[in-house]
Amino acid sequence: MELKRVVVTGLGAVTPLGNDVDTTWTNLVNGVSGAATIKKFDASNFRTQFGCEVKNFDPNEYFDRKDARKYDLFTQYALVAADQAVKDCGMDLDTVNHDRIGVIWGAGIGGMTTIQEAVTEYATGDGTPRFNPFFIPKLIADIAAGHISIRYGFRGPNYATVAACASSNVAIADAFNYIRLGKSDAIVTGGSEAALCESGLGGFVSMKALSTRNESPETASRPFSKSRDGFVMGEGGVCLILEEYEHAKKRGAKIYAEVVGAGLTADAHHMTAPHPEGLGAANVMREAIEDAGIKPDDIDYVNVHGTSTPLGDIAEVKAIQSVFGEHAFDINISSTKSMTGHMLGAAGAMEALASVLALKNGIVPPTINHADDDVDENFDPRLNFTFNKAQKREIKYALSNTFGFGGHNASVIFKKA
């Protein structure tokens, strides 16, 4: 069968760099760090005391008080980002076929804040169970997708993808496939996460996965630098409207970019560590490139997973050099996690947004926090990590990588509109 073309027609964002797309993009291009000492709770007893929190987010600006109590924070981020994207795409909701529009949403954990609050209340109470009737519906990872569909009456495919930090890239890949197979006209996709609470922070601290640079949070996420010591937790929600090309063209929609390929693989190696040679990462990039019907040399920009962990960064760069060979030295590589932190289940959507806007604007966002005396000898000096300053470049194809605990790998390729 002939596959349909799929384009991006709407964007929405609630991130550590801004509560809308324009602010987030401006701060990405300007190399602004979203990291600071945690304000949501007292983190002073933790080995890591900072993160990339969403700032100045007041649920009461978006929901009435009664509804806000029904939504975990990860669902609130999802609904606000989706609302922005639906408005941005300009679709007439009175005339579109709601049976042909779906929601596929990624979340690595779901309502961790809800679990934290409920268990704390029970443990510190008199022993009488007083769990809120919304406890389960607030915490399940699929509920954000459900609430988005309820809000707009979208009756197409509706589910959540859970693949740890690759979750929202998997969601985008699935949405791409539903549309190109002709099963949907449009899909609201992306991801959200709000795991910056005591148990979320404590769990990652105990794994020794996080940076402990408490004296300088804004410089803690430093992918590909020798002194990197772990990732910085982030949070937020990012939404993309994917739409069948002829459907979008018929209604005169603006088109940000085209989705042309996706790949999903597994490391089959370790619960949390990447394959040391980047085997799964290399396989997933090759699969996405083959799916797009292009050559490795066609890729101009790779938005890497780039978490700023000692092992992860090395494995990903090995994979890139394995896939691209000498062309790796002509590619712009950047890790926007150096600014947003690691948004976990929302990371793929955040980095898809960065990739799409890089294509549209001809600007590669930087990898910040690198110093000339902090060079890691594991990396070939000919590689262009887009350190510290954004670079202007005509980009035709951008590839976005995400990898998750459990060995989940997902890559998506976008083409300039």
Coordinates of C-alpha atoms in Angstrom, one line a residue:
M1 CA 0.0 0.0 0.0
E2 CA 1.0 3.6 -0.5
L3 CA 1.9 5.2 2.7
K4 CA 0.5 8.7 3.6
R5 CA 2.8 11.6 4.3
V6 CA 2.8 13.0 7.8
V7 CA 3.5 16.6 8.9
V8 CA 3.7 18.6 12.1
T9 CA 1.0 21.3 12.2
G10 CA 0.8 22.3 15.9
L11 CA 3.1 22.7 18.9
G12 CA 2.6 23.3 22.6
A13 CA 5.1 23.4 25.5
V14 CA 5.3 23.7 29.3
T15 CA 9.0 23.3 30.1
P16 CA 11.7 24.4 32.5
L17 CA 12.6 27.1 30.0
G18 CA 9.1 28.5 29.5
N19 CA 5.4 27.8 29.6
D20 CA 4.9 28.2 25.9
V21 CA 6.7 27.3 22.7
D22 CA 8.2 30.8 21.8
T23 CA 9.7 31.3 25.3
T24 CA 11.1 27.8 25.4
W25 CA 12.7 28.1 21.9
T26 CA 14.1 31.6 22.6
N27 CA 15.8 30.3 25.8
L28 CA 17.1 27.2 24.0
V29 CA 18.7 29.3 21.2
N30 CA 20.2 31.6 23.8
G31 CA 21.7 28.8 25.9
V32 CA 19.7 29.5 29.1
S33 CA 19.8 26.8 31.8
G34 CA 16.6 25.8 33.5
A35 CA 18.3 24.3 36.5
A36 CA 18.1 25.8 40.0
T37 CA 17.7 24.7 43.6
I38 CA 14.4 22.9 44.1
K39 CA 11.6 25.0 45.4
K40 CA 8.7 22.5 45.5
F41 CA 9.9 20.8 48.6
D42 CA 12.8 20.9 51.0
A43 CA 15.6 19.0 49.3
S44 CA 18.4 20.1 51.7
N45 CA 18.8 16.6 53.1
F46 CA 19.3 15.0 49.6
R47 CA 22.7 14.5 48.0
T48 CA 21.3 16.3 45.0
Q49 CA 19.3 19.5 45.8
F50 CA 18.4 20.9 42.4
G51 CA 16.5 20.2 39.2
C52 CA 15.0 21.8 36.2
E53 CA 11.5 22.7 37.5
V54 CA 8.7 24.2 35.5
K55 CA 8.4 27.8 36.8
N56 CA 5.5 30.1 37.5
F57 CA 2.9 27.4 36.7
D58 CA -0.4 28.1 38.4
P59 CA -3.0 25.4 37.7
N60 CA -5.7 27.8 38.6
E61 CA -4.9 29.8 35.5
Y62 CA -5.9 26.9 33.4
F63 CA -8.4 24.8 35.4
D64 CA -11.1 25.5 37.9
R65 CA -10.2 24.5 41.4
K66 CA -12.4 21.4 41.3
D67 CA -11.0 20.1 38.1
A68 CA -7.4 20.8 39.1
R69 CA -7.8 18.5 42.1
K70 CA -8.6 15.6 39.7
Y71 CA -5.3 16.0 37.7
D72 CA -1.8 15.0 38.8
L73 CA 0.7 17.6 37.7
F74 CA 1.9 15.5 34.8
T75 CA -1.7 15.6 33.4
Q76 CA -1.9 19.3 34.0
Y77 CA 1.2 19.8 32.0
A78 CA -0.2 17.5 29.2
L79 CA -3.5 19.3 29.0
V80 CA -2.0 22.8 28.9
A81 CA 0.6 21.8 26.2
A82 CA -2.1 20.0 24.2
D83 CA -4.4 23.1 24.4
Q84 CA -1.6 25.2 23.0
A85 CA -0.9 22.8 20.2
V86 CA -4.6 22.3 19.2
K87 CA -5.0 26.1 19.0
D88 CA -1.8 26.4 17.1
C89 CA -2.7 23.9 14.4
G90 CA -5.8 25.9 13.6
M91 CA -8.1 22.9 13.1
D92 CA -11.8 23.7 13.0
L93 CA -13.0 21.3 15.7
D94 CA -16.6 21.8 14.6
T95 CA -16.0 20.3 11.2
V96 CA -13.3 17.7 11.6
N97 CA -14.1 14.0 11.9
H98 CA -13.5 13.3 15.6
D99 CA -13.5 9.6 14.9
R100 CA -10.3 10.1 12.8
I101 CA -8.3 12.0 15.4
G102 CA -6.5 10.2 18.3
V103 CA -4.2 10.8 21.2
I104 CA -1.0 8.9 21.8
W105 CA 0.8 10.3 24.8
G106 CA 4.1 9.2 26.5
A107 CA 4.8 9.1 30.2
G108 CA 7.7 7.2 31.8
I109 CA 6.2 7.2 35.3
G110 CA 2.9 8.9 35.5
G111 CA 1.5 10.4 38.7
M112 CA 4.4 10.1 41.1
T113 CA 3.5 13.2 42.9
T114 CA 0.1 11.8 43.6
I115 CA 1.6 8.7 45.0
Q116 CA 4.0 10.7 47.1
E117 CA 1.3 12.8 48.7
A118 CA -1.2 10.0 49.3
V119 CA 1.4 7.6 50.9
T120 CA 2.9 10.4 53.0
E121 CA -0.6 11.4 54.3
Y122 CA -1.4 7.8 55.2
A123 CA 2.0 7.1 56.8
T124 CA 1.9 10.3 59.0
G125 CA -1.8 9.9 59.9
D126 CA -3.5 7.9 62.6
G127 CA -3.6 4.7 60.5
T128 CA -7.1 5.2 59.2
P129 CA -7.1 4.8 55.4
R130 CA -8.4 8.0 53.8
F131 CA -7.3 7.7 50.2
N132 CA -8.9 10.1 47.8
P133 CA -11.3 8.5 45.3
F134 CA -9.2 10.1 42.5
F135 CA -6.0 8.5 43.8
I136 CA -5.8 5.7 41.1
P137 CA -7.3 7.8 38.2
K138 CA -4.7 10.5 38.9
L139 CA -1.6 8.3 39.0
I140 CA -2.1 5.9 36.1
A141 CA 0.2 6.7 33.2
D142 CA -2.5 6.6 30.5
I143 CA -4.8 9.2 32.1
A144 CA -3.2 12.2 30.4
A145 CA -4.1 10.7 27.0
G146 CA -7.6 10.0 28.3
H147 CA -8.2 13.5 29.6
I148 CA -7.0 15.1 26.3
S149 CA -9.4 13.0 24.3
I150 CA -12.2 13.8 26.7
R151 CA -11.6 17.5 26.5
Y152 CA -11.8 17.6 22.7
G153 CA -14.0 14.6 21.9
F154 CA -11.2 12.9 19.9
R155 CA -12.4 9.3 19.5
G156 CA -9.5 7.8 17.5
P157 CA -6.7 5.7 18.9
N158 CA -6.1 6.6 22.5
Y159 CA -3.4 5.2 24.8
A160 CA -0.1 5.9 26.6
T161 CA 3.3 4.7 25.6
V162 CA 5.6 3.7 28.6
A163 CA 9.2 3.1 27.6
A164 CA 11.0 5.1 30.4
C165 CA 12.9 8.0 28.9
A166 CA 12.1 7.0 25.4
S167 CA 8.3 7.1 26.1
S168 CA 7.3 10.2 24.1
N169 CA 9.5 9.3 21.1
V170 CA 7.7 6.0 21.0
A171 CA 4.4 7.9 21.1
I172 CA 5.5 10.1 18.2
A173 CA 6.6 7.0 16.2
D174 CA 3.3 5.3 16.9
A175 CA 1.3 8.4 15.9
F176 CA 3.4 8.6 12.7
N177 CA 2.6 5.0 11.8
Y178 CA -1.2 5.3 12.5
I179 CA -1.4 8.3 10.2
R180 CA 0.8 7.0 7.4
L181 CA -1.1 3.7 7.3
G182 CA -4.3 5.7 6.8
K183 CA -5.9 4.8 10.1
S184 CA -6.1 8.4 11.4
D185 CA -6.2 11.9 10.0
A186 CA -4.4 13.5 12.9
I187 CA -2.9 12.5 16.3
V188 CA -2.3 14.6 19.3
T189 CA 1.1 13.2 20.6
G190 CA 4.0 14.1 22.9
G191 CA 4.6 13.4 26.5
S192 CA 4.7 14.8 30.1
E193 CA 6.3 14.1 33.4
A194 CA 6.3 15.5 36.9
A195 CA 8.5 13.3 39.0
L196 CA 10.3 16.0 40.8
C197 CA 9.1 15.1 44.3
E198 CA 10.9 13.5 47.3
S199 CA 10.5 9.9 46.1
G200 CA 11.4 10.7 42.5
L201 CA 14.5 12.6 43.5
G202 CA 15.5 10.2 46.2
G203 CA 15.2 7.2 43.9
F204 CA 17.5 8.7 41.2
V205 CA 19.9 9.9 43.9
S206 CA 20.2 6.4 45.3
M207 CA 21.1 5.1 41.9
K208 CA 23.9 7.7 41.7
A209 CA 22.4 8.8 38.4
L210 CA 22.2 12.5 39.2
S211 CA 24.7 15.3 39.2
T212 CA 25.6 16.5 42.7
R213 CA 26.9 19.9 41.6
N214 CA 24.8 21.7 44.3
E215 CA 27.0 24.8 44.4
S216 CA 26.3 25.5 40.7
P217 CA 23.0 23.9 39.5
E218 CA 22.9 25.9 36.3
T219 CA 26.2 24.4 35.1
A220 CA 25.5 20.8 36.3
S221 CA 24.2 19.4 33.1
R222 CA 27.3 19.3 30.9
P223 CA 27.0 16.6 28.2
F224 CA 30.2 15.4 26.6
S225 CA 32.4 17.4 29.0
K226 CA 35.0 15.4 31.0
S227 CA 33.7 16.6 34.4
R228 CA 30.1 15.5 33.8
D229 CA 28.8 13.6 36.8
G230 CA 25.2 12.7 36.0
F231 CA 21.9 14.1 34.7
V232 CA 19.7 16.8 36.1
M233 CA 16.0 15.9 36.6
G234 CA 13.5 17.9 34.6
E235 CA 9.8 18.0 34.2
G236 CA 7.1 19.4 31.9
G237 CA 4.9 18.6 28.9
V238 CA 5.3 19.0 25.2
C239 CA 2.7 18.4 22.5
L240 CA 2.9 17.9 18.7
I241 CA 0.0 17.7 16.3
L242 CA 0.8 15.1 13.6
E243 CA -1.5 15.3 10.6
E244 CA -1.8 13.6 7.3
Y245 CA -0.4 15.9 4.6
E246 CA -3.4 16.1 2.3
H247 CA -5.7 16.6 5.2
A248 CA -3.5 19.5 6.4
K249 CA -3.0 20.9 2.9
K250 CA -6.8 20.9 2.2
R251 CA -7.5 23.1 5.2
G252 CA -4.6 25.4 4.6
A253 CA -2.6 24.5 7.7
K254 CA 0.8 25.8 8.4
I255 CA 3.4 23.0 8.3
Y256 CA 6.4 23.1 10.6
A257 CA 8.1 20.0 9.3
E258 CA 7.5 16.5 7.9
V259 CA 8.0 13.3 9.9
V260 CA 9.7 10.8 7.6
G261 CA 11.1 7.9 9.6
A262 CA 11.1 6.2 13.0
G263 CA 12.9 3.3 14.6
L264 CA 12.5 1.3 17.8
T265 CA 15.0 -1.2 19.2
A266 CA 16.3 -2.7 22.4
D267 CA 19.8 -2.9 23.9
A268 CA 18.9 -6.3 25.5
H269 CA 21.9 -5.6 27.8
H270 CA 21.3 -4.1 31.2
M271 CA 18.5 -2.7 33.4
T272 CA 19.9 0.8 33.5
A273 CA 23.3 1.0 31.7
P274 CA 23.6 1.4 28.0
H275 CA 25.3 -1.1 25.8
P276 CA 28.9 -0.1 26.1
E277 CA 29.4 0.0 22.3
G278 CA 26.1 1.7 21.7
L279 CA 24.7 -1.3 19.8
G280 CA 21.0 -0.6 20.3
A281 CA 21.5 3.1 19.7
A282 CA 23.3 2.4 16.4
N283 CA 20.6 0.0 15.4
V284 CA 17.8 2.4 16.1
M285 CA 19.3 5.2 14.1
R286 CA 20.0 2.9 11.1
E287 CA 16.4 1.7 11.3
A288 CA 15.0 5.2 11.3
I289 CA 17.2 6.2 8.4
E290 CA 16.1 3.2 6.4
D291 CA 12.5 3.8 7.2
A292 CA 12.9 7.4 6.0
G293 CA 14.3 6.1 2.7
I294 CA 17.4 8.3 3.0
K295 CA 21.1 7.8 3.4
P296 CA 23.1 8.5 6.6
D297 CA 24.9 11.4 4.8
D298 CA 21.5 13.1 4.4
I299 CA 21.3 13.8 8.2
D300 CA 22.4 17.4 9.1
Y301 CA 21.6 17.5 12.8
V302 CA 21.3 14.9 15.6
N303 CA 19.5 16.0 18.8
V304 CA 21.1 13.4 21.0
H305 CA 19.9 11.7 24.1
G306 CA 23.0 13.3 25.7
T307 CA 22.1 13.0 29.4
S308 CA 25.5 14.1 30.8
T309 CA 26.2 10.7 32.4
P310 CA 29.7 9.3 32.2
L311 CA 28.7 6.0 30.4
G312 CA 25.6 7.2 28.4
D313 CA 27.4 10.0 26.5
I314 CA 30.2 7.7 25.4
A315 CA 27.9 4.9 24.2
E316 CA 25.8 7.3 22.1
V317 CA 28.8 8.9 20.4
K318 CA 30.2 5.5 19.6
A319 CA 26.8 4.7 18.0
I320 CA 26.8 7.9 16.0
Q321 CA 30.3 7.3 14.6
S322 CA 29.4 3.7 13.8
V323 CA 26.3 4.8 11.8
F324 CA 27.6 7.9 10.1
G325 CA 31.3 7.2 9.7
E326 CA 33.2 10.2 8.3
H327 CA 29.9 12.1 7.9
A328 CA 29.7 12.3 11.7
F329 CA 32.2 15.1 11.5
D330 CA 29.9 17.1 9.2
I331 CA 26.8 16.8 11.5
N332 CA 25.8 19.2 14.2
I333 CA 25.3 17.3 17.4
S334 CA 23.6 18.9 20.4
S335 CA 22.1 18.0 23.7
T336 CA 19.2 20.3 24.7
K337 CA 19.2 18.4 28.0
S338 CA 22.1 20.7 29.0
M339 CA 19.4 23.4 29.3
T340 CA 16.1 21.6 30.0
G341 CA 17.5 18.8 32.2
H342 CA 16.2 15.3 31.6
M343 CA 12.4 15.5 31.3
L344 CA 12.1 11.7 31.5
G345 CA 8.9 10.6 29.7
A346 CA 8.6 14.1 28.2
A347 CA 12.2 14.1 26.9
G348 CA 11.5 12.8 23.4
A349 CA 8.7 15.3 22.8
M350 CA 10.8 18.2 24.1
E351 CA 13.7 17.2 21.8
A352 CA 11.3 16.6 18.9
L353 CA 10.1 20.2 19.4
A354 CA 13.8 21.4 19.4
S355 CA 14.5 19.4 16.2
V356 CA 11.4 20.7 14.4
L357 CA 12.1 24.3 15.2
A358 CA 15.8 23.9 14.3
L359 CA 14.6 22.8 10.9
K360 CA 12.2 25.6 10.6
N361 CA 14.5 28.3 11.7
G362 CA 17.9 27.0 10.4
I363 CA 19.4 27.2 13.9
V364 CA 21.0 24.4 15.9
P365 CA 20.5 24.9 19.7
P366 CA 23.7 24.6 21.7
T367 CA 25.1 22.1 24.2
I368 CA 25.9 24.5 27.1
N369 CA 28.3 24.3 30.0
H370 CA 31.4 23.2 28.2
A371 CA 34.8 24.7 29.0
D372 CA 37.9 24.5 26.8
D373 CA 39.9 22.8 29.6
D374 CA 37.2 20.2 30.2
V375 CA 37.7 18.1 27.1
D376 CA 36.9 14.4 27.3
E377 CA 39.6 12.4 25.4
N378 CA 37.0 9.7 24.6
F379 CA 35.5 12.0 21.9
D380 CA 37.1 12.8 18.6
P381 CA 37.9 16.5 18.5
R382 CA 36.5 16.7 14.9
L383 CA 33.0 16.1 16.2
N384 CA 30.8 19.2 16.4
F385 CA 28.9 19.2 19.7
T386 CA 27.6 22.7 19.1
F387 CA 29.2 23.8 22.3
N388 CA 27.9 26.9 24.2
K389 CA 26.5 28.8 21.2
A390 CA 23.7 28.1 18.8
Q391 CA 24.9 27.7 15.2
K392 CA 23.1 28.8 12.0
R393 CA 22.8 26.1 9.5
E394 CA 20.5 25.0 6.7
I395 CA 19.0 21.7 7.9
K396 CA 17.1 19.4 5.7
Y397 CA 16.9 16.3 8.0
A398 CA 17.1 16.2 11.8
L399 CA 17.3 13.0 13.8
S400 CA 16.2 12.9 17.5
N401 CA 17.3 10.1 19.8
T402 CA 15.9 8.9 23.1
F403 CA 17.0 5.9 25.2
G404 CA 15.4 4.6 28.4
F405 CA 16.1 2.3 31.3
G406 CA 15.4 -1.2 30.3
G407 CA 17.3 -0.7 27.1
H408 CA 14.5 1.0 25.1
N409 CA 15.7 3.0 22.1
A410 CA 13.6 5.3 19.9
S411 CA 14.7 7.6 17.0
V412 CA 12.5 9.9 14.9
I413 CA 13.6 11.7 11.7
F414 CA 12.1 15.1 10.7
K415 CA 12.4 16.8 7.3
K416 CA 12.3 20.5 6.5
A417 CA 8.9 21.5 5.3

